[in-house]
PDB file of C-alpha atoms in Angstrom:
ATOM      1  CA  UNK A   1      88.514 181.254 115.399  1.00  0.00           C
ATOM      2  CA  UNK A   2      89.666 181.308 111.769  1.00  0.00           C
ATOM      3  CA  UNK A   3      93.068 179.712 112.771  1.00  0.00           C
ATOM      4  CA  UNK A   4      91.575 176.598 114.371  1.00  0.00           C
ATOM      5  CA  UNK A   5      89.184 176.320 111.338  1.00  0.00           C
ATOM      6  CA  UNK A   6      92.035 176.601 108.883  1.00  0.00           C
ATOM      7  CA  UNK A   7      93.876 173.685 110.658  1.00  0.00           C
ATOM      8  CA  UNK A   8      90.788 171.587 110.932  1.00  0.00           C
ATOM      9  CA  UNK A   9      90.239 171.992 107.087  1.00  0.00           C
ATOM     10  CA  UNK A  10      93.738 171.162 106.412  1.00  0.00           C
ATOM     11  CA  UNK A  11      93.892 167.996 108.690  1.00  0.00           C
ATOM     12  CA  UNK A  12      90.578 166.748 107.493  1.00  0.00           C
ATOM     13  CA  UNK A  13      91.627 167.170 103.839  1.00  0.00           C
ATOM     14  CA  UNK A  14      94.822 165.151 104.673  1.00  0.00           C
ATOM     15  CA  UNK A  15      92.861 162.333 106.336  1.00  0.00           C
ATOM     16  CA  UNK A  16      90.448 162.225 103.296  1.00  0.00           C
ATOM     17  CA  UNK A  17      93.491 162.062 100.905  1.00  0.00           C
ATOM     18  CA  UNK A  18      94.949 159.082 103.126  1.00  0.00           C
ATOM     19  CA  UNK A  19      91.583 157.469 102.841  1.00  0.00           C
ATOM     20  CA  UNK A  20      91.274 157.698  99.142  1.00  0.00           C
ATOM     21  CA  UNK A  21      94.849 156.658  98.791  1.00  0.00           C
ATOM     22  CA  UNK A  22      94.219 153.474 100.684  1.00  0.00           C
ATOM     23  CA  UNK A  23      91.012 152.696  98.516  1.00  0.00           C
ATOM     24  CA  UNK A  24      92.913 153.246  95.214  1.00  0.00           C
ATOM     25  CA  UNK A  25      95.908 151.205  96.373  1.00  0.00           C
ATOM     26  CA  UNK A  26      93.566 148.352  97.215  1.00  0.00           C
ATOM     27  CA  UNK A  27      92.103 148.620  93.589  1.00  0.00           C
ATOM     28  CA  UNK A  28      95.285 149.291  91.720  1.00  0.00           C
ATOM     29  CA  UNK A  29      97.718 146.874  93.337  1.00  0.00           C
ATOM     30  CA  UNK A  30      95.740 143.763  92.425  1.00  0.00           C
ATOM     31  CA  UNK A  31      93.834 145.303  89.372  1.00  0.00           C
ATOM     32  CA  UNK A  32      90.262 144.327  90.750  1.00  0.00           C
ATOM     33  CA  UNK A  33      88.259 147.473  90.979  1.00  0.00           C
ATOM     34  CA  UNK A  34      85.404 146.231  93.302  1.00  0.00           C
ATOM     35  CA  UNK A  35      86.615 148.128  96.248  1.00  0.00           C
ATOM     36  CA  UNK A  36      85.579 151.537  94.634  1.00  0.00           C
ATOM     37  CA  UNK A  37      82.028 150.427  95.709  1.00  0.00           C
ATOM     38  CA  UNK A  38      83.135 151.359  99.401  1.00  0.00           C
ATOM     39  CA  UNK A  39      83.745 155.026  98.226  1.00  0.00           C
ATOM     40  CA  UNK A  40      80.300 155.227  96.720  1.00  0.00           C
ATOM     41  CA  UNK A  41      78.657 153.623  99.913  1.00  0.00           C
ATOM     42  CA  UNK A  42      80.333 156.102 102.188  1.00  0.00           C
ATOM     43  CA  UNK A  43      79.778 159.180  99.916  1.00  0.00           C
ATOM     44  CA  UNK A  44      76.065 158.173  99.921  1.00  0.00           C
ATOM     45  CA  UNK A  45      75.722 157.372 103.718  1.00  0.00           C
ATOM     46  CA  UNK A  46      74.944 160.902 104.905  1.00  0.00           C
ATOM     47  CA  UNK A  47      72.409 161.427 102.262  1.00  0.00           C
ATOM     48  CA  UNK A  48      69.444 159.537 103.894  1.00  0.00           C
ATOM     49  CA  UNK A  49      69.857 161.730 107.114  1.00  0.00           C
ATOM     50  CA  UNK A  50      70.132 164.738 105.147  1.00  0.00           C
ATOM     51  CA  UNK A  51      67.121 164.029 102.926  1.00  0.00           C
ATOM     52  CA  UNK A  52      64.887 163.146 105.947  1.00  0.00           C
ATOM     53  CA  UNK A  53      65.978 165.906 107.903  1.00  0.00           C
ATOM     54  CA  UNK A  54      64.645 168.252 105.450  1.00  0.00           C
ATOM     55  CA  UNK A  55      61.456 166.155 104.811  1.00  0.00           C
ATOM     56  CA  UNK A  56      60.499 166.090 108.562  1.00  0.00           C
ATOM     57  CA  UNK A  57      58.596 168.864 110.010  1.00  0.00           C
ATOM     58  CA  UNK A  58      60.500 170.376 112.985  1.00  0.00           C
ATOM     59  CA  UNK A  59      57.312 172.355 113.948  1.00  0.00           C
ATOM     60  CA  UNK A  60      55.286 169.489 113.954  1.00  0.00           C
ATOM     61  CA  UNK A  61      55.519 168.804 117.796  1.00  0.00           C
ATOM     62  CA  UNK A  62      52.311 166.911 118.683  1.00  0.00           C
ATOM     63  CA  UNK A  63      52.350 164.335 116.000  1.00  0.00           C
ATOM     64  CA  UNK A  64      55.202 161.828 115.959  1.00  0.00           C
ATOM     65  CA  UNK A  65      55.265 161.391 112.075  1.00  0.00           C
ATOM     66  CA  UNK A  66      58.453 163.734 111.960  1.00  0.00           C
ATOM     67  CA  UNK A  67      60.252 161.249 114.303  1.00  0.00           C
ATOM     68  CA  UNK A  68      59.272 158.487 111.877  1.00  0.00           C
ATOM     69  CA  UNK A  69      60.707 160.137 108.779  1.00  0.00           C
ATOM     70  CA  UNK A  70      64.016 160.969 110.769  1.00  0.00           C
ATOM     71  CA  UNK A  71      64.082 157.339 112.011  1.00  0.00           C
ATOM     72  CA  UNK A  72      63.873 156.081 108.330  1.00  0.00           C
ATOM     73  CA  UNK A  73      67.007 158.140 107.581  1.00  0.00           C
ATOM     74  CA  UNK A  74      68.864 156.769 110.460  1.00  0.00           C
ATOM     75  CA  UNK A  75      67.813 153.306 109.381  1.00  0.00           C
ATOM     76  CA  UNK A  76      69.106 153.669 105.893  1.00  0.00           C
ATOM     77  CA  UNK A  77      72.290 155.325 107.458  1.00  0.00           C
ATOM     78  CA  UNK A  78      73.136 152.257 109.587  1.00  0.00           C
ATOM     79  CA  UNK A  79      72.335 150.114 106.803  1.00  0.00           C
ATOM     80  CA  UNK A  80      74.834 151.945 104.373  1.00  0.00           C
ATOM     81  CA  UNK A  81      77.550 152.342 107.018  1.00  0.00           C
ATOM     82  CA  UNK A  82      77.531 148.511 107.744  1.00  0.00           C
ATOM     83  CA  UNK A  83      77.332 147.880 103.992  1.00  0.00           C
ATOM     84  CA  UNK A  84      80.757 149.770 103.706  1.00  0.00           C
ATOM     85  CA  UNK A  85      82.323 147.136 105.858  1.00  0.00           C
ATOM     86  CA  UNK A  86      80.302 144.210 104.760  1.00  0.00           C
ATOM     87  CA  UNK A  87      80.957 144.557 100.959  1.00  0.00           C
ATOM     88  CA  UNK A  88      84.842 143.991 101.003  1.00  0.00           C
ATOM     89  CA  UNK A  89      84.485 141.063 103.380  1.00  0.00           C
ATOM     90  CA  UNK A  90      81.865 139.666 100.977  1.00  0.00           C
ATOM     91  CA  UNK A  91      84.269 140.096  98.107  1.00  0.00           C
ATOM     92  CA  UNK A  92      87.208 138.744 100.007  1.00  0.00           C
ATOM     93  CA  UNK A  93      85.151 135.645 101.119  1.00  0.00           C
ATOM     94  CA  UNK A  94      84.364 134.944  97.561  1.00  0.00           C
ATOM     95  CA  UNK A  95      87.831 135.018  96.438  1.00  0.00           C
ATOM     96  CA  UNK A  96      87.149 138.287  94.198  1.00  0.00           C
ATOM     97  CA  UNK A  97      89.603 140.575  96.046  1.00  0.00           C
ATOM     98  CA  UNK A  98      92.611 139.333  98.351  1.00  0.00           C
ATOM     99  CA  UNK A  99      92.774 139.952 102.202  1.00  0.00           C
ATOM    100  CA  UNK A 100      95.267 142.937 102.104  1.00  0.00           C
ATOM    101  CA  UNK A 101      93.015 144.631  99.491  1.00  0.00           C
ATOM    102  CA  UNK A 102      89.934 144.158 101.819  1.00  0.00           C
ATOM    103  CA  UNK A 103      91.791 145.482 104.999  1.00  0.00           C
ATOM    104  CA  UNK A 104      92.880 148.554 103.021  1.00  0.00           C
ATOM    105  CA  UNK A 105      89.522 149.288 101.607  1.00  0.00           C
ATOM    106  CA  UNK A 106      87.701 149.014 104.709  1.00  0.00           C
ATOM    107  CA  UNK A 107      90.339 151.359 106.497  1.00  0.00           C
ATOM    108  CA  UNK A 108      90.160 153.837 103.702  1.00  0.00           C
ATOM    109  CA  UNK A 109      86.402 153.775 103.670  1.00  0.00           C
ATOM    110  CA  UNK A 110      86.149 154.507 107.200  1.00  0.00           C
ATOM    111  CA  UNK A 111      88.538 157.165 106.939  1.00  0.00           C
ATOM    112  CA  UNK A 112      86.520 158.711 104.205  1.00  0.00           C
ATOM    113  CA  UNK A 113      83.202 158.396 106.107  1.00  0.00           C
ATOM    114  CA  UNK A 114      84.849 159.785 109.437  1.00  0.00           C
ATOM    115  CA  UNK A 115      86.161 162.844 107.316  1.00  0.00           C
ATOM    116  CA  UNK A 116      82.758 163.592 105.983  1.00  0.00           C
ATOM    117  CA  UNK A 117      81.114 163.135 109.509  1.00  0.00           C
ATOM    118  CA  UNK A 118      83.753 165.365 111.185  1.00  0.00           C
ATOM    119  CA  UNK A 119      83.460 168.097 108.540  1.00  0.00           C
ATOM    120  CA  UNK A 120      79.629 168.185 108.927  1.00  0.00           C
ATOM    121  CA  UNK A 121      80.011 168.198 112.953  1.00  0.00           C
ATOM    122  CA  UNK A 122      82.863 170.909 112.907  1.00  0.00           C
ATOM    123  CA  UNK A 123      81.208 173.291 110.373  1.00  0.00           C
ATOM    124  CA  UNK A 124      77.570 172.660 111.059  1.00  0.00           C
ATOM    125  CA  UNK A 125      76.592 172.230 114.697  1.00  0.00           C
ATOM    126  CA  UNK A 126      72.940 171.673 114.316  1.00  0.00           C
ATOM    127  CA  UNK A 127      73.136 168.793 111.856  1.00  0.00           C
ATOM    128  CA  UNK A 128      72.274 165.355 113.256  1.00  0.00           C
ATOM    129  CA  UNK A 129      74.669 162.942 111.309  1.00  0.00           C
TER     130      UNK A 129
ATOM    131  CA  UNK B   1      53.412 158.365 135.189  1.00  0.00           C
ATOM    132  CA  UNK B   2      54.566 155.349 137.127  1.00  0.00           C
ATOM    133  CA  UNK B   3      53.491 154.524 140.633  1.00  0.00           C
ATOM    134  CA  UNK B   4      55.612 152.383 142.859  1.00  0.00           C
ATOM    135  CA  UNK B   5      52.742 150.309 144.030  1.00  0.00           C
ATOM    136  CA  UNK B   6      52.256 149.050 140.463  1.00  0.00           C
ATOM    137  CA  UNK B   7      55.496 147.991 139.741  1.00  0.00           C
ATOM    138  CA  UNK B   8      55.814 144.289 138.564  1.00  0.00           C
ATOM    139  CA  UNK B   9      59.440 143.481 138.509  1.00  0.00           C
ATOM    140  CA  UNK B  10      62.143 144.047 141.062  1.00  0.00           C
ATOM    141  CA  UNK B  11      64.611 145.901 138.798  1.00  0.00           C
ATOM    142  CA  UNK B  12      63.780 149.360 137.600  1.00  0.00           C
ATOM    143  CA  UNK B  13      64.467 150.688 134.183  1.00  0.00           C
ATOM    144  CA  UNK B  14      67.800 152.621 134.307  1.00  0.00           C
ATOM    145  CA  UNK B  15      67.592 156.262 133.674  1.00  0.00           C
ATOM    146  CA  UNK B  16      70.271 156.405 130.913  1.00  0.00           C
ATOM    147  CA  UNK B  17      67.905 154.139 128.847  1.00  0.00           C
ATOM    148  CA  UNK B  18      65.612 157.214 128.600  1.00  0.00           C
ATOM    149  CA  UNK B  19      68.053 159.375 126.478  1.00  0.00           C
ATOM    150  CA  UNK B  20      67.581 160.486 122.958  1.00  0.00           C
ATOM    151  CA  UNK B  21      71.167 159.277 122.136  1.00  0.00           C
ATOM    152  CA  UNK B  22      70.456 155.723 123.171  1.00  0.00           C
ATOM    153  CA  UNK B  23      67.223 155.921 120.976  1.00  0.00           C
ATOM    154  CA  UNK B  24      69.203 157.234 117.945  1.00  0.00           C
ATOM    155  CA  UNK B  25      71.883 154.810 118.458  1.00  0.00           C
ATOM    156  CA  UNK B  26      69.161 152.063 118.574  1.00  0.00           C
ATOM    157  CA  UNK B  27      67.901 152.940 115.353  1.00  0.00           C
ATOM    158  CA  UNK B  28      71.188 153.032 113.765  1.00  0.00           C
ATOM    159  CA  UNK B  29      72.052 149.517 115.264  1.00  0.00           C
ATOM    160  CA  UNK B  30      68.665 148.241 113.729  1.00  0.00           C
ATOM    161  CA  UNK B  31      69.780 149.457 110.335  1.00  0.00           C
ATOM    162  CA  UNK B  32      73.202 147.996 110.617  1.00  0.00           C
ATOM    163  CA  UNK B  33      71.772 144.590 111.839  1.00  0.00           C
ATOM    164  CA  UNK B  34      69.447 144.485 108.671  1.00  0.00           C
ATOM    165  CA  UNK B  35      72.397 145.250 106.486  1.00  0.00           C
ATOM    166  CA  UNK B  36      74.440 142.604 108.071  1.00  0.00           C
ATOM    167  CA  UNK B  37      71.525 140.221 107.489  1.00  0.00           C
ATOM    168  CA  UNK B  38      71.199 141.157 103.842  1.00  0.00           C
ATOM    169  CA  UNK B  39      74.914 140.945 102.986  1.00  0.00           C
ATOM    170  CA  UNK B  40      75.273 137.612 105.006  1.00  0.00           C
ATOM    171  CA  UNK B  41      72.651 136.113 102.504  1.00  0.00           C
ATOM    172  CA  UNK B  42      74.321 137.889  99.521  1.00  0.00           C
ATOM    173  CA  UNK B  43      77.569 136.399 100.634  1.00  0.00           C
ATOM    174  CA  UNK B  44      76.119 132.974 100.453  1.00  0.00           C
ATOM    175  CA  UNK B  45      74.761 133.782  96.997  1.00  0.00           C
ATOM    176  CA  UNK B  46      78.006 135.271  95.592  1.00  0.00           C
ATOM    177  CA  UNK B  47      80.166 132.410  97.159  1.00  0.00           C
ATOM    178  CA  UNK B  48      77.921 129.730  95.623  1.00  0.00           C
ATOM    179  CA  UNK B  49      78.811 131.003  92.262  1.00  0.00           C
ATOM    180  CA  UNK B  50      82.496 131.647  92.924  1.00  0.00           C
ATOM    181  CA  UNK B  51      85.338 129.625  92.171  1.00  0.00           C
ATOM    182  CA  UNK B  52      85.773 128.564  95.873  1.00  0.00           C
ATOM    183  CA  UNK B  53      82.373 126.430  95.803  1.00  0.00           C
ATOM    184  CA  UNK B  54      83.544 122.881  95.141  1.00  0.00           C
ATOM    185  CA  UNK B  55      80.012 121.361  95.184  1.00  0.00           C
ATOM    186  CA  UNK B  56      77.183 121.542  92.820  1.00  0.00           C
ATOM    187  CA  UNK B  57      74.796 123.084  95.261  1.00  0.00           C
ATOM    188  CA  UNK B  58      73.852 126.578  94.376  1.00  0.00           C
ATOM    189  CA  UNK B  59      71.855 129.503  96.103  1.00  0.00           C
ATOM    190  CA  UNK B  60      68.744 130.072  94.030  1.00  0.00           C
ATOM    191  CA  UNK B  61      65.506 132.134  94.565  1.00  0.00           C
ATOM    192  CA  UNK B  62      64.002 129.460  96.980  1.00  0.00           C
ATOM    193  CA  UNK B  63      66.782 130.479  99.324  1.00  0.00           C
ATOM    194  CA  UNK B  64      65.876 134.194  99.142  1.00  0.00           C
ATOM    195  CA  UNK B  65      62.179 133.510  99.904  1.00  0.00           C
ATOM    196  CA  UNK B  66      62.645 133.147 103.796  1.00  0.00           C
ATOM    197  CA  UNK B  67      64.659 136.514 103.801  1.00  0.00           C
ATOM    198  CA  UNK B  68      61.917 137.968 101.842  1.00  0.00           C
ATOM    199  CA  UNK B  69      59.178 137.132 104.152  1.00  0.00           C
ATOM    200  CA  UNK B  70      61.220 137.977 107.197  1.00  0.00           C
ATOM    201  CA  UNK B  71      61.922 141.459 105.668  1.00  0.00           C
ATOM    202  CA  UNK B  72      58.313 141.873 104.947  1.00  0.00           C
ATOM    203  CA  UNK B  73      57.385 141.003 108.442  1.00  0.00           C
ATOM    204  CA  UNK B  74      59.746 143.505 109.700  1.00  0.00           C
ATOM    205  CA  UNK B  75      58.471 146.230 107.535  1.00  0.00           C
ATOM    206  CA  UNK B  76      54.816 145.678 108.783  1.00  0.00           C
ATOM    207  CA  UNK B  77      55.860 145.427 112.481  1.00  0.00           C
ATOM    208  CA  UNK B  78      58.065 148.572 112.237  1.00  0.00           C
ATOM    209  CA  UNK B  79      55.449 150.631 110.503  1.00  0.00           C
ATOM    210  CA  UNK B  80      52.462 150.003 112.604  1.00  0.00           C
ATOM    211  CA  UNK B  81      51.195 152.463 115.229  1.00  0.00           C
ATOM    212  CA  UNK B  82      51.770 150.637 118.421  1.00  0.00           C
ATOM    213  CA  UNK B  83      49.730 152.999 120.533  1.00  0.00           C
ATOM    214  CA  UNK B  84      46.601 151.922 118.543  1.00  0.00           C
ATOM    215  CA  UNK B  85      46.727 148.448 119.862  1.00  0.00           C
ATOM    216  CA  UNK B  86      45.040 148.977 123.196  1.00  0.00           C
ATOM    217  CA  UNK B  87      41.245 149.910 122.548  1.00  0.00           C
ATOM    218  CA  UNK B  88      40.375 150.535 126.142  1.00  0.00           C
ATOM    219  CA  UNK B  89      42.690 153.246 126.527  1.00  0.00           C
ATOM    220  CA  UNK B  90      42.005 155.735 129.160  1.00  0.00           C
ATOM    221  CA  UNK B  91      42.771 158.833 127.277  1.00  0.00           C
ATOM    222  CA  UNK B  92      39.930 160.850 126.116  1.00  0.00           C
ATOM    223  CA  UNK B  93      41.008 160.821 122.510  1.00  0.00           C
ATOM    224  CA  UNK B  94      39.503 157.291 122.480  1.00  0.00           C
ATOM    225  CA  UNK B  95      40.842 154.978 119.814  1.00  0.00           C
ATOM    226  CA  UNK B  96      38.034 153.099 118.256  1.00  0.00           C
ATOM    227  CA  UNK B  97      37.682 149.221 118.740  1.00  0.00           C
ATOM    228  CA  UNK B  98      37.764 149.006 114.767  1.00  0.00           C
ATOM    229  CA  UNK B  99      41.240 150.517 114.408  1.00  0.00           C
ATOM    230  CA  UNK B 100      42.595 148.441 117.402  1.00  0.00           C
ATOM    231  CA  UNK B 101      41.170 145.249 115.763  1.00  0.00           C
ATOM    232  CA  UNK B 102      42.836 146.099 112.419  1.00  0.00           C
ATOM    233  CA  UNK B 103      46.005 147.002 114.125  1.00  0.00           C
ATOM    234  CA  UNK B 104      46.057 143.659 116.007  1.00  0.00           C
ATOM    235  CA  UNK B 105      45.313 141.719 112.870  1.00  0.00           C
ATOM    236  CA  UNK B 106      48.057 143.389 110.974  1.00  0.00           C
ATOM    237  CA  UNK B 107      50.651 143.038 113.676  1.00  0.00           C
ATOM    238  CA  UNK B 108      49.765 139.274 113.934  1.00  0.00           C
ATOM    239  CA  UNK B 109      50.313 138.895 110.170  1.00  0.00           C
ATOM    240  CA  UNK B 110      53.532 140.780 110.580  1.00  0.00           C
ATOM    241  CA  UNK B 111      54.905 138.421 113.301  1.00  0.00           C
ATOM    242  CA  UNK B 112      53.544 135.314 111.473  1.00  0.00           C
ATOM    243  CA  UNK B 113      55.538 136.632 108.315  1.00  0.00           C
ATOM    244  CA  UNK B 114      58.680 137.087 110.521  1.00  0.00           C
ATOM    245  CA  UNK B 115      58.485 133.848 112.064  1.00  0.00           C
ATOM    246  CA  UNK B 116      57.530 132.153 108.726  1.00  0.00           C
ATOM    247  CA  UNK B 117      60.672 133.519 107.309  1.00  0.00           C
ATOM    248  CA  UNK B 118      62.795 132.022 110.056  1.00  0.00           C
ATOM    249  CA  UNK B 119      60.979 128.801 109.715  1.00  0.00           C
ATOM    250  CA  UNK B 120      61.572 128.892 106.228  1.00  0.00           C
ATOM    251  CA  UNK B 121      65.266 129.423 106.659  1.00  0.00           C
ATOM    252  CA  UNK B 122      65.401 126.342 109.062  1.00  0.00           C
ATOM    253  CA  UNK B 123      63.470 124.303 106.173  1.00  0.00           C
ATOM    254  CA  UNK B 124      65.857 125.319 103.427  1.00  0.00           C
ATOM    255  CA  UNK B 125      68.693 124.566 105.775  1.00  0.00           C
ATOM    256  CA  UNK B 126      67.388 120.982 106.555  1.00  0.00           C
ATOM    257  CA  UNK B 127      66.083 119.868 103.200  1.00  0.00           C
ATOM    258  CA  UNK B 128      68.907 121.434 101.079  1.00  0.00           C
ATOM    259  CA  UNK B 129      71.932 120.797 103.254  1.00  0.00           C
ATOM    260  CA  UNK B 130      71.472 118.498 106.347  1.00  0.00           C
ATOM    261  CA  UNK B 131      69.324 115.614 104.638  1.00  0.00           C
ATOM    262  CA  UNK B 132      71.695 115.285 101.543  1.00  0.00           C
ATOM    263  CA  UNK B 133      74.705 115.368 104.135  1.00  0.00           C
ATOM    264  CA  UNK B 134      76.461 118.364 102.672  1.00  0.00           C
ATOM    265  CA  UNK B 135      79.964 118.930 104.120  1.00  0.00           C
ATOM    266  CA  UNK B 136      81.659 122.144 105.162  1.00  0.00           C
ATOM    267  CA  UNK B 137      82.553 124.626 103.351  1.00  0.00           C
ATOM    268  CA  UNK B 138      79.254 124.219 101.154  1.00  0.00           C
ATOM    269  CA  UNK B 139      77.226 123.952 104.467  1.00  0.00           C
ATOM    270  CA  UNK B 140      78.163 127.420 105.331  1.00  0.00           C
ATOM    271  CA  UNK B 141      75.757 128.647 102.566  1.00  0.00           C
ATOM    272  CA  UNK B 142      73.029 127.156 104.695  1.00  0.00           C
ATOM    273  CA  UNK B 143      74.165 128.511 107.907  1.00  0.00           C
ATOM    274  CA  UNK B 144      74.332 132.055 106.511  1.00  0.00           C
ATOM    275  CA  UNK B 145      70.805 131.574 105.596  1.00  0.00           C
ATOM    276  CA  UNK B 146      69.811 130.894 109.077  1.00  0.00           C
ATOM    277  CA  UNK B 147      71.974 133.576 110.470  1.00  0.00           C
ATOM    278  CA  UNK B 148      70.492 136.134 107.972  1.00  0.00           C
ATOM    279  CA  UNK B 149      66.965 135.383 109.040  1.00  0.00           C
ATOM    280  CA  UNK B 150      67.843 135.681 112.824  1.00  0.00           C
ATOM    281  CA  UNK B 151      69.611 138.959 112.268  1.00  0.00           C
ATOM    282  CA  UNK B 152      66.272 140.277 110.507  1.00  0.00           C
ATOM    283  CA  UNK B 153      64.238 139.282 113.594  1.00  0.00           C
ATOM    284  CA  UNK B 154      66.994 140.854 116.104  1.00  0.00           C
ATOM    285  CA  UNK B 155      66.801 144.079 113.883  1.00  0.00           C
ATOM    286  CA  UNK B 156      63.220 144.223 114.297  1.00  0.00           C
ATOM    287  CA  UNK B 157      63.295 143.926 118.196  1.00  0.00           C
ATOM    288  CA  UNK B 158      66.091 146.384 118.525  1.00  0.00           C
ATOM    289  CA  UNK B 159      64.040 148.910 116.218  1.00  0.00           C
ATOM    290  CA  UNK B 160      61.043 148.293 118.234  1.00  0.00           C
ATOM    291  CA  UNK B 161      62.589 148.818 121.481  1.00  0.00           C
ATOM    292  CA  UNK B 162      64.545 151.957 120.161  1.00  0.00           C
ATOM    293  CA  UNK B 163      61.540 153.681 118.787  1.00  0.00           C
ATOM    294  CA  UNK B 164      59.490 153.119 121.900  1.00  0.00           C
ATOM    295  CA  UNK B 165      61.998 154.653 124.294  1.00  0.00           C
ATOM    296  CA  UNK B 166      60.601 158.119 124.428  1.00  0.00           C
ATOM    297  CA  UNK B 167      57.330 157.895 122.714  1.00  0.00           C
ATOM    298  CA  UNK B 168      55.419 157.320 126.150  1.00  0.00           C
ATOM    299  CA  UNK B 169      54.319 153.962 125.123  1.00  0.00           C
ATOM    300  CA  UNK B 170      55.309 150.438 126.449  1.00  0.00           C
ATOM    301  CA  UNK B 171      58.806 149.030 126.070  1.00  0.00           C
ATOM    302  CA  UNK B 172      59.842 145.514 127.062  1.00  0.00           C
ATOM    303  CA  UNK B 173      61.528 147.128 130.050  1.00  0.00           C
ATOM    304  CA  UNK B 174      58.690 148.754 131.749  1.00  0.00           C
ATOM    305  CA  UNK B 175      55.477 146.762 130.680  1.00  0.00           C
ATOM    306  CA  UNK B 176      54.496 146.166 134.357  1.00  0.00           C
ATOM    307  CA  UNK B 177      54.655 149.869 135.225  1.00  0.00           C
ATOM    308  CA  UNK B 178      51.796 151.468 133.350  1.00  0.00           C
ATOM    309  CA  UNK B 179      48.976 148.938 133.153  1.00  0.00           C
ATOM    310  CA  UNK B 180      46.595 147.578 135.750  1.00  0.00           C
ATOM    311  CA  UNK B 181      43.383 145.494 135.525  1.00  0.00           C
ATOM    312  CA  UNK B 182      39.909 146.057 136.970  1.00  0.00           C
ATOM    313  CA  UNK B 183      38.066 143.033 138.859  1.00  0.00           C
ATOM    314  CA  UNK B 184      35.716 142.835 135.753  1.00  0.00           C
ATOM    315  CA  UNK B 185      38.924 142.099 133.545  1.00  0.00           C
ATOM    316  CA  UNK B 186      39.077 145.546 131.652  1.00  0.00           C
ATOM    317  CA  UNK B 187      42.586 146.722 131.001  1.00  0.00           C
ATOM    318  CA  UNK B 188      43.381 150.433 131.737  1.00  0.00           C
ATOM    319  CA  UNK B 189      46.558 152.505 131.001  1.00  0.00           C
ATOM    320  CA  UNK B 190      47.953 155.833 132.091  1.00  0.00           C
ATOM    321  CA  UNK B 191      49.191 157.644 129.189  1.00  0.00           C
TER     322      UNK B 191
END
């Protein structure tokens, strides 16, 4: 349905804007721009699955090497997703950013990543993010 | 193919553990655990150079050595082909004994490296923090070193268990279901 698709696009861009608002607020309010790394992390997080999905051979049914490449992509995705949460906690623990900045950057980062994943799921059903 | 007479344990493996979703979630969890391990150690290194560290103890390269060994061990264990370990396999493709021998030696070195990394973490903790009597919060750096190496080992176990779910090989859950021994002591398997 084009109507449902339009509503989905509008709501997803709204959520993405809120995520970016939270991350930019966490940076600008305290003038410490380390939480922008969270945006870079979550923008890069779908990339390993995408690359390994194209590198793996879907027709290679007998050998399990295709599964190995896909598992490498999933491992790297898990690494990057947890990195998005671990990095603000690390910076807050060492006193480089304050606790409200950490909370806002984690929530904003998760909203950005959730938007990317939802977009991929809604408009590309066969992708395995 | 699992016969009920050959079952070793009283509890069977649940059926939901055989799904592709659980397998993929296990691989994601392993990546997350490794990331947690890496950032725990990085947290101790960043904290040691921050303004909150009142002591003169700092995290150097020696503190990273156990994590490097643990990560190398995890790399070796995760990348080896587990089905090559049994040389007396009943399948007619027939793995040669030389490949099985190499696989066992490399797997042993991988586990030795992982265990050495964990032991190295304990060594650094004892020599650098416990013996000089370092107080909290500087002691947190040594604790984070221990937690980091333990999380790498846990990530290795989760990755092994997840990858072996649907591969037809043995997992820690159903080890007793697929193997049996002849009176002469040879080990056979149903693939």
